[in-house]
Every structure is written in C-alpha cells, then in structure tokens.
Coordinates of N, CA and C in Angstrom, one line a residue:
M188 N 54.8 9.2 57.7 CA 54.2 8.7 56.4 C 54.1 7.2 56.5
T189 N 53.0 6.6 56.1 CA 52.9 5.2 56.0 C 52.8 4.7 54.6
D190 N 53.2 3.4 54.4 CA 53.1 2.8 53.1 C 51.8 2.1 52.9
T191 N 51.4 1.9 51.7 CA 50.2 1.0 51.4 C 50.6 0.0 50.4
L192 N 50.0 -1.1 50.4 CA 50.1 -2.2 49.4 C 48.7 -2.3 48.7
H193 N 48.7 -2.8 47.5 CA 47.5 -3.2 46.9 C 47.6 -4.7 46.5
C194 N 46.7 -5.5 46.9 CA 46.8 -6.9 46.6 C 46.5 -7.0 45.1
P195 N 47.3 -7.6 44.3 CA 47.1 -7.8 42.9 C 46.0 -8.7 42.5
D196 N 45.6 -9.6 43.4 CA 44.6 -10.6 43.1 C 43.2 -10.1 43.4
C197 N 43.0 -9.5 44.6 CA 41.6 -9.0 44.9 C 41.5 -7.5 45.0
E198 N 42.6 -6.8 44.8 CA 42.7 -5.3 44.7 C 42.4 -4.7 46.0
T199 N 42.5 -5.4 47.2 CA 42.3 -4.8 48.5 C 43.4 -3.9 48.8
E200 N 43.1 -2.7 49.3 CA 44.2 -1.8 49.7 C 44.6 -2.1 51.1
I201 N 45.9 -2.5 51.3 CA 46.5 -2.9 52.6 C 47.1 -1.6 53.2
E202 N 46.4 -1.1 54.3 CA 46.9 0.1 54.9 C 47.6 -0.1 56.2
S203 N 47.3 -1.3 56.9 CA 47.9 -1.5 58.2 C 48.0 -3.0 58.4
A204 N 48.6 -3.4 59.5 CA 48.7 -4.9 59.8 C 47.3 -5.5 60.0
D205 N 46.3 -4.7 60.3 CA 45.0 -5.2 60.4 C 44.5 -5.9 59.1
N206 N 45.0 -5.5 58.0 CA 44.6 -6.0 56.7 C 45.5 -7.2 56.3
L207 N 46.4 -7.6 57.1 CA 47.3 -8.7 56.8 C 47.0 -9.9 57.8
E208 N 47.4 -11.1 57.3 CA 47.3 -12.3 58.1 C 48.7 -12.9 58.1
T209 N 49.2 -13.3 59.3 CA 50.5 -13.9 59.4 C 50.4 -15.4 59.2
S210 N 51.1 -15.9 58.3 CA 51.1 -17.4 58.1 C 52.3 -18.0 58.8
S211 N 52.5 -19.3 58.6 CA 53.7 -19.9 59.2 C 55.0 -19.3 58.7
D212 N 56.0 -19.6 59.5 CA 57.3 -19.1 59.1 C 57.8 -19.9 57.8
V213 N 58.5 -19.1 56.9 CA 59.0 -19.7 55.7 C 60.5 -19.4 55.7
P214 N 61.3 -20.4 55.2 CA 62.8 -20.1 55.2 C 63.2 -19.1 54.1
E215 N 64.2 -18.4 54.4 CA 64.8 -17.5 53.4 C 65.7 -18.4 52.5
V216 N 65.5 -18.3 51.2 CA 66.2 -19.2 50.3 C 67.1 -18.4 49.3
E217 N 68.3 -18.9 49.1 CA 69.2 -18.3 48.1 C 69.5 -19.3 47.1
V218 N 69.2 -19.1 45.8 CA 69.4 -20.0 44.7 C 70.7 -19.7 44.1
E219 N 71.6 -20.7 43.9 CA 72.9 -20.6 43.3 C 72.8 -20.7 41.8
E220 N 73.8 -20.3 41.1 CA 73.8 -20.4 39.6 C 73.7 -21.8 39.1
D221 N 74.2 -22.8 39.9 CA 74.1 -24.2 39.4 C 72.8 -24.9 39.8
G222 N 71.9 -24.1 40.3 CA 70.5 -24.6 40.6 C 70.4 -25.1 42.1
S223 N 71.5 -25.2 42.8 CA 71.4 -25.6 44.2 C 70.9 -24.4 45.0
F224 N 70.5 -24.7 46.2 CA 70.1 -23.6 47.1 C 70.5 -23.7 48.5
S225 N 70.5 -22.6 49.2 CA 70.9 -22.6 50.6 C 69.7 -22.0 51.4
L226 N 69.5 -22.6 52.6 CA 68.4 -22.1 53.4 C 69.0 -21.3 54.6
F227 N 68.2 -20.2 54.9 CA 68.7 -19.3 56.0 C 67.6 -19.2 57.0
E228 N 67.6 -18.2 57.8 CA 66.7 -17.9 58.9 C 65.2 -17.9 58.4
N229 N 64.3 -18.4 59.2 CA 62.9 -18.4 58.9 C 62.3 -17.0 59.1
R230 N 61.4 -16.6 58.3 CA 60.7 -15.3 58.3 C 59.2 -15.5 58.3
D231 N 58.5 -14.5 58.9 CA 57.0 -14.6 58.9 C 56.6 -14.3 57.5
L232 N 55.6 -15.0 57.0 CA 55.0 -14.8 55.7 C 53.7 -14.0 55.9
F233 N 53.5 -12.9 55.3 CA 52.3 -12.1 55.4 C 51.4 -12.2 54.2
L234 N 50.1 -12.5 54.5 CA 49.1 -12.8 53.4 C 48.0 -11.7 53.5
C235 N 47.4 -11.5 52.3 CA 46.2 -10.6 52.2 C 45.1 -11.3 53.1
K236 N 44.5 -10.5 54.0 CA 43.5 -11.1 54.8 C 42.3 -11.4 54.0
S237 N 42.0 -10.8 52.9 CA 40.8 -11.0 52.1 C 40.9 -12.3 51.3
C238 N 42.1 -12.5 50.5 CA 42.1 -13.6 49.6 C 43.3 -14.6 49.9
K239 N 44.1 -14.3 50.9 CA 45.2 -15.1 51.4 C 46.4 -15.2 50.4
R240 N 46.5 -14.2 49.5 CA 47.7 -14.2 48.6 C 48.9 -13.7 49.4
P241 N 50.1 -14.4 49.2 CA 51.3 -13.9 49.9 C 51.7 -12.5 49.3
L242 N 52.0 -11.6 50.3 CA 52.3 -10.2 49.9 C 53.7 -9.8 50.4
G243 N 54.3 -10.5 51.3 CA 55.6 -10.2 51.8 C 56.1 -11.0 52.9
V244 N 57.3 -10.8 53.3 CA 57.9 -11.5 54.4 C 58.5 -10.5 55.4
G245 N 58.6 -10.9 56.7 CA 59.1 -10.0 57.7 C 60.6 -9.8 57.5
R246 N 61.0 -8.6 58.0 CA 62.4 -8.3 58.0 C 63.2 -8.9 59.1
S247 N 64.4 -9.1 58.9 CA 65.3 -9.6 60.0 C 65.5 -8.5 61.0
K248 N 65.7 -8.8 62.2 CA 65.9 -7.8 63.3 C 67.3 -7.7 63.7

C-alpha cells in the first residue's frame, strides 16, 4: 500500500517521488520554552513539483 499527499496550494495529488522535487538540506530545529532553539542534523526538504510548496522532510536513517 502506498501513501498519497495532496498539495494544499495547487491541489496536485502526489503519488510518487516523481511528483516531488528535492530542495537543499534544511536543519532540524527544536524550539525551547524560553524561545531559544537547537539545531540538529540536516534533512532533505521535499517540495511539490508543480508549485514548489514545501510538503515534508526526509526521515533520518
């Protein structure tokens, strides 16, 4: 069974990696209660191929 996404901006149905574009790596961020933040490992940012809206980040391996 495969999962599908729907882009909320352009309503494209994302059925496979062919419908995604990989952008540059982005850092994983954790925001603390006091407003400070910590940076962790970089992750791939996946965008809708049609409108370039960010849809998700890659999982750690």
